mmCIF file of C-alpha atoms in Angstrom:
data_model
loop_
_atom_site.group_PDB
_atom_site.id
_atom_site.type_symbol
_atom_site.label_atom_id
_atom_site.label_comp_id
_atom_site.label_asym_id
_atom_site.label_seq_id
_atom_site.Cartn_x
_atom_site.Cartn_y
_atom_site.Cartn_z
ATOM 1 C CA UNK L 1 32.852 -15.993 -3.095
ATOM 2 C CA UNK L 2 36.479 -17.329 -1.909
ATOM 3 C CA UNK L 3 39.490 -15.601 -3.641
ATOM 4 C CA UNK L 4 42.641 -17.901 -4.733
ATOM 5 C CA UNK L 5 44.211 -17.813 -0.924
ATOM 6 C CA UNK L 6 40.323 -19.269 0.210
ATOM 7 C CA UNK L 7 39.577 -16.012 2.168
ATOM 8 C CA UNK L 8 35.623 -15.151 1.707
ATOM 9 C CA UNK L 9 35.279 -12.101 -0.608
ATOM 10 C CA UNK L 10 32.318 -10.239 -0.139
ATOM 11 C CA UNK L 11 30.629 -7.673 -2.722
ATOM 12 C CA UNK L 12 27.842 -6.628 -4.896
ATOM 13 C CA UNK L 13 26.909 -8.866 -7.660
ATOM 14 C CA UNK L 14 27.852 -7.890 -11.110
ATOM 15 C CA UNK L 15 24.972 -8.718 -12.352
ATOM 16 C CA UNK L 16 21.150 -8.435 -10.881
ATOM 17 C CA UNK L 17 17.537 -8.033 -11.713
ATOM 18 C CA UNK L 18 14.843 -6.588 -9.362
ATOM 19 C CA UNK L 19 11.549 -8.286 -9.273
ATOM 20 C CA UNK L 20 8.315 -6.057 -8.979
ATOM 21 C CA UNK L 21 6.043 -8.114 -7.252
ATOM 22 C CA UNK L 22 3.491 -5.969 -8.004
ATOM 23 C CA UNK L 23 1.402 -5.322 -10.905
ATOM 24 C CA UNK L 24 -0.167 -1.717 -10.119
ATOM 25 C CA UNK L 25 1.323 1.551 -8.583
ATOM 26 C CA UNK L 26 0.618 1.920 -5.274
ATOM 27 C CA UNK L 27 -0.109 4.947 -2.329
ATOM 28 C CA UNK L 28 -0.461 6.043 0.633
ATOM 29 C CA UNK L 29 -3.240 8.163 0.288
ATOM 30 C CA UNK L 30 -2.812 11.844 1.238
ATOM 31 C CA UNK L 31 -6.384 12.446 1.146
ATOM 32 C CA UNK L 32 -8.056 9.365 3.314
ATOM 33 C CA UNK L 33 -9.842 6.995 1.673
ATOM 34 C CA UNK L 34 -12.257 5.302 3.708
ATOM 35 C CA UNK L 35 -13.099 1.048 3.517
ATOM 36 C CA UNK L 36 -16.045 -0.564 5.188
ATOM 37 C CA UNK L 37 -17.111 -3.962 5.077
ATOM 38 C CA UNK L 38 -19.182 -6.554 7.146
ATOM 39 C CA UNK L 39 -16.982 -10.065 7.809
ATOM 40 C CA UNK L 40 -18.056 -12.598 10.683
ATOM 41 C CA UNK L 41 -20.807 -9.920 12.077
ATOM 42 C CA UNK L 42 -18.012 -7.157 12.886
ATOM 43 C CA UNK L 43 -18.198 -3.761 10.786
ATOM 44 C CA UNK L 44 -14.933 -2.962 9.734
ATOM 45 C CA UNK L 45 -14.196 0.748 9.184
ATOM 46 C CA UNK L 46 -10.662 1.819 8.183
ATOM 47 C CA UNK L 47 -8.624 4.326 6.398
ATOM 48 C CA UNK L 48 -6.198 2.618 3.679
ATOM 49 C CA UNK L 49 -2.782 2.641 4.619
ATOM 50 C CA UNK L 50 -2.416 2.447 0.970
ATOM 51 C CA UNK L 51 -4.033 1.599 -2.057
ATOM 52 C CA UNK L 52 -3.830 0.999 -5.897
ATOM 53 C CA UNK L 53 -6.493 -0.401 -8.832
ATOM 54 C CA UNK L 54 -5.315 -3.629 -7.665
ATOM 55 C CA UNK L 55 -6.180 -3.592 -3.994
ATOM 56 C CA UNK L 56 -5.342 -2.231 -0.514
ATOM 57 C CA UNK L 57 -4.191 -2.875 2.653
ATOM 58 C CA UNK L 58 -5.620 -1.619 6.291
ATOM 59 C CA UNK L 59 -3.474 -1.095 9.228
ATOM 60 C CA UNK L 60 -4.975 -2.213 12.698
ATOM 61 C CA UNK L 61 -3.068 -1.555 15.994
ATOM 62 C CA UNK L 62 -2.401 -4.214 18.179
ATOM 63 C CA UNK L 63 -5.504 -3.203 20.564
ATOM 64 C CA UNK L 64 -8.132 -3.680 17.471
ATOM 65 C CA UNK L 65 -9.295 -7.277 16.711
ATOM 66 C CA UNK L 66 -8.491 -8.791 13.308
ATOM 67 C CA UNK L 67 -12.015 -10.443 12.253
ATOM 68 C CA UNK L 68 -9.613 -11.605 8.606
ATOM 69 C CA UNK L 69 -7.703 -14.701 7.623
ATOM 70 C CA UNK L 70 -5.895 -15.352 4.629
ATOM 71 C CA UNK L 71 -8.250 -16.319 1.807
ATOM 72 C CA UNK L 72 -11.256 -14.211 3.379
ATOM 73 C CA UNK L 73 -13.996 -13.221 0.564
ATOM 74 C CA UNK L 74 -15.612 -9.972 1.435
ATOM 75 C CA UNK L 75 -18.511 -9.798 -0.632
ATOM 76 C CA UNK L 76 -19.265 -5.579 -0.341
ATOM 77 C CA UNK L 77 -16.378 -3.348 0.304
ATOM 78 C CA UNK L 78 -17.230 0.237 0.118
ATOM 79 C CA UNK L 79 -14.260 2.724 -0.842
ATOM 80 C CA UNK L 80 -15.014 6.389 0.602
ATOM 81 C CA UNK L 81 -13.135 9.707 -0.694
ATOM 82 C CA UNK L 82 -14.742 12.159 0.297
ATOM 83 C CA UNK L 83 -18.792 12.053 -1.031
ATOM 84 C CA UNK L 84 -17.376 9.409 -3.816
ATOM 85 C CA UNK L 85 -18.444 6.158 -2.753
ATOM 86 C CA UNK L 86 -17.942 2.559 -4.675
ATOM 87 C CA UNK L 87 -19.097 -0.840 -4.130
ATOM 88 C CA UNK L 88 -16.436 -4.116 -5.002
ATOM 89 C CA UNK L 89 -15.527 -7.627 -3.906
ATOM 90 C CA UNK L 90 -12.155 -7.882 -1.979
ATOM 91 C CA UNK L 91 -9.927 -11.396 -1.287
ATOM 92 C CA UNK L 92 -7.346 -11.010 1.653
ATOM 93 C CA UNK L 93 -4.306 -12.387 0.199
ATOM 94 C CA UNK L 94 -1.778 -10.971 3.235
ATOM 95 C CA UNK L 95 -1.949 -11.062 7.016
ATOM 96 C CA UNK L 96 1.205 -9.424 8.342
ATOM 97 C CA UNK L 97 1.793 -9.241 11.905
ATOM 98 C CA UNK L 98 4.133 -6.109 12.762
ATOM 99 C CA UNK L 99 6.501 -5.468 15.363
ATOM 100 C CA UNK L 100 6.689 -2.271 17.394
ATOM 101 C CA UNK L 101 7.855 0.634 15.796
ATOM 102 C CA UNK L 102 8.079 -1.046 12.195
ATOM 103 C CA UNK L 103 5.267 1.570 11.130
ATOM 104 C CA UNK L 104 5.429 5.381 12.459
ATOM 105 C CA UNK L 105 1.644 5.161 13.007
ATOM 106 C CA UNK L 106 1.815 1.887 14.713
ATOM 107 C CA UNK L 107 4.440 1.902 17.932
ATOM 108 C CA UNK L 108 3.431 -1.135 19.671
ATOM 109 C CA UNK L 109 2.949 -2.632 16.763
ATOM 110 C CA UNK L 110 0.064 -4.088 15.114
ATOM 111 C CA UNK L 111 -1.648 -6.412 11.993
ATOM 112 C CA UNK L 112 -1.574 -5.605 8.475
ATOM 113 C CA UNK L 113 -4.011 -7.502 6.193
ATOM 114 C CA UNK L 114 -4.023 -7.069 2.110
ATOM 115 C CA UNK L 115 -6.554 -7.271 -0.053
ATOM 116 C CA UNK L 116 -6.988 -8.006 -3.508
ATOM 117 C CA UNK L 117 -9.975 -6.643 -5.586
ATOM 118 C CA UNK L 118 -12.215 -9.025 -7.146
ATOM 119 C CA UNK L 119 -13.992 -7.366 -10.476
ATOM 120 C CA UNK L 120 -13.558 -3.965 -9.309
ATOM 121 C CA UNK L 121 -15.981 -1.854 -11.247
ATOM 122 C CA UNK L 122 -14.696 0.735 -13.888
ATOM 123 C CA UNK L 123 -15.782 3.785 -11.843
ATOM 124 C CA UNK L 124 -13.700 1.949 -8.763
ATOM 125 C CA UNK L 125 -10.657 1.720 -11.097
ATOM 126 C CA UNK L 126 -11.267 5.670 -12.404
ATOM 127 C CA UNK L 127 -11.506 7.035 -9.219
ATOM 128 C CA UNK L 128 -8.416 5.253 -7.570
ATOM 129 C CA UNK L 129 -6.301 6.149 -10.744
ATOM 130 C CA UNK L 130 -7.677 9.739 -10.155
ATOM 131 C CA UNK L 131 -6.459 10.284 -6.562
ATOM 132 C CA UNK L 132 -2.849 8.347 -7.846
ATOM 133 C CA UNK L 133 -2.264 10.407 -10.759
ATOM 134 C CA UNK L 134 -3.666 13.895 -8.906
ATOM 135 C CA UNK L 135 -1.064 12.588 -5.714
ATOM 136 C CA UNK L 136 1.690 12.186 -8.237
ATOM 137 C CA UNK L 137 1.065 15.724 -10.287
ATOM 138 C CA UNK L 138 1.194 17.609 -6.511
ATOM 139 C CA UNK L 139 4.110 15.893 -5.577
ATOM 140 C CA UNK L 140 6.032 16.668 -9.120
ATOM 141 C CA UNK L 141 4.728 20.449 -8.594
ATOM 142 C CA UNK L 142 5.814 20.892 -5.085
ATOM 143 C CA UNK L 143 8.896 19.187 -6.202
ATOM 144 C CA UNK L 144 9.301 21.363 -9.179
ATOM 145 C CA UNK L 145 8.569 24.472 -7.225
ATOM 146 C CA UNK L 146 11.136 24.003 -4.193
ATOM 147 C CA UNK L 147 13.674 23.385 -6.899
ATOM 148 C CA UNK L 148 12.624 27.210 -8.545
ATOM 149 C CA UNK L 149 12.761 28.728 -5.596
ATOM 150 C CA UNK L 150 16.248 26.648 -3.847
ATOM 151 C CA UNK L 151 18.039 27.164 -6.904
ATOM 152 C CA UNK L 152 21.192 29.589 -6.555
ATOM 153 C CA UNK L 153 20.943 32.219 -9.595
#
């Protein structure tokens, strides 16, 4: 904006809204959770770099080959925690290339490709809200706790 004396004023709008661009809560796993899938003849087998009930996304260092384009179909994805195993369909709908040192885990940088599930099955849904909600109760408790114990009485 430019004030009466046309000098450029600078500040935070009075007014805003945020957009959520997403539709589901999403992690980062504490507890890996596993992905494999076949695409172009290459077994891919990853730990999420996050997930939610409406997809996930896989992290692969700039080394690794990146067998996925936007719009990919993978017909069988199989989602590991721990002995819990499900089958779904998966659509990449993201292919972000990262510079060096934008992710702790990935220095040199790296690719990160999204994926959205397609018909996930009911148990797939359970078991993701399961590790989300169980993340989010240890996270209030250890919260909750340090605040007992680092409160001045």
């Amino acid at each position: 904006n430019f004030d009466e004396n046309n000098n450029l004023s600078v500040s935070f709008p009075k007014y805003y809204r945020f957009y959520e661009r997403r539709n589901f809560e999403r992690i980062d796993p504490f507890i890996p959770i596993k992905v494999e899938f076949l695409t172009s003849n290459v077994k891919v087998v990853k730990d999420c770099f996050d997930i939610s009930v409406g997809g996930f996304s896989l992290v692969f260092s700039k080394t690794e080959s990146v067998p996925l384009t936007l719009g990919d179909e993978i017909k069988e994805v199989k989602v590991t925690r721990i002995l819990d195993s499900h089958l779904s369909q998966a659509i990449v709908v993201n292919v972000l290339k990262l510079k060096p040192f934008m992710l702790e885990n990935c220095p040199y940088g790296g690719t990160r490709v999204s994926f959205k599930f397609d018909k996930p099955s009911e148990q797939l849904v359970s078991a993701i809200l399961a590790v989300i909600n169980g993340q989010k109760k240890l996270l209030g408790d250890l919260t909750h706790n340090w605040f007992i114990t680092n409160t001045p009485r």
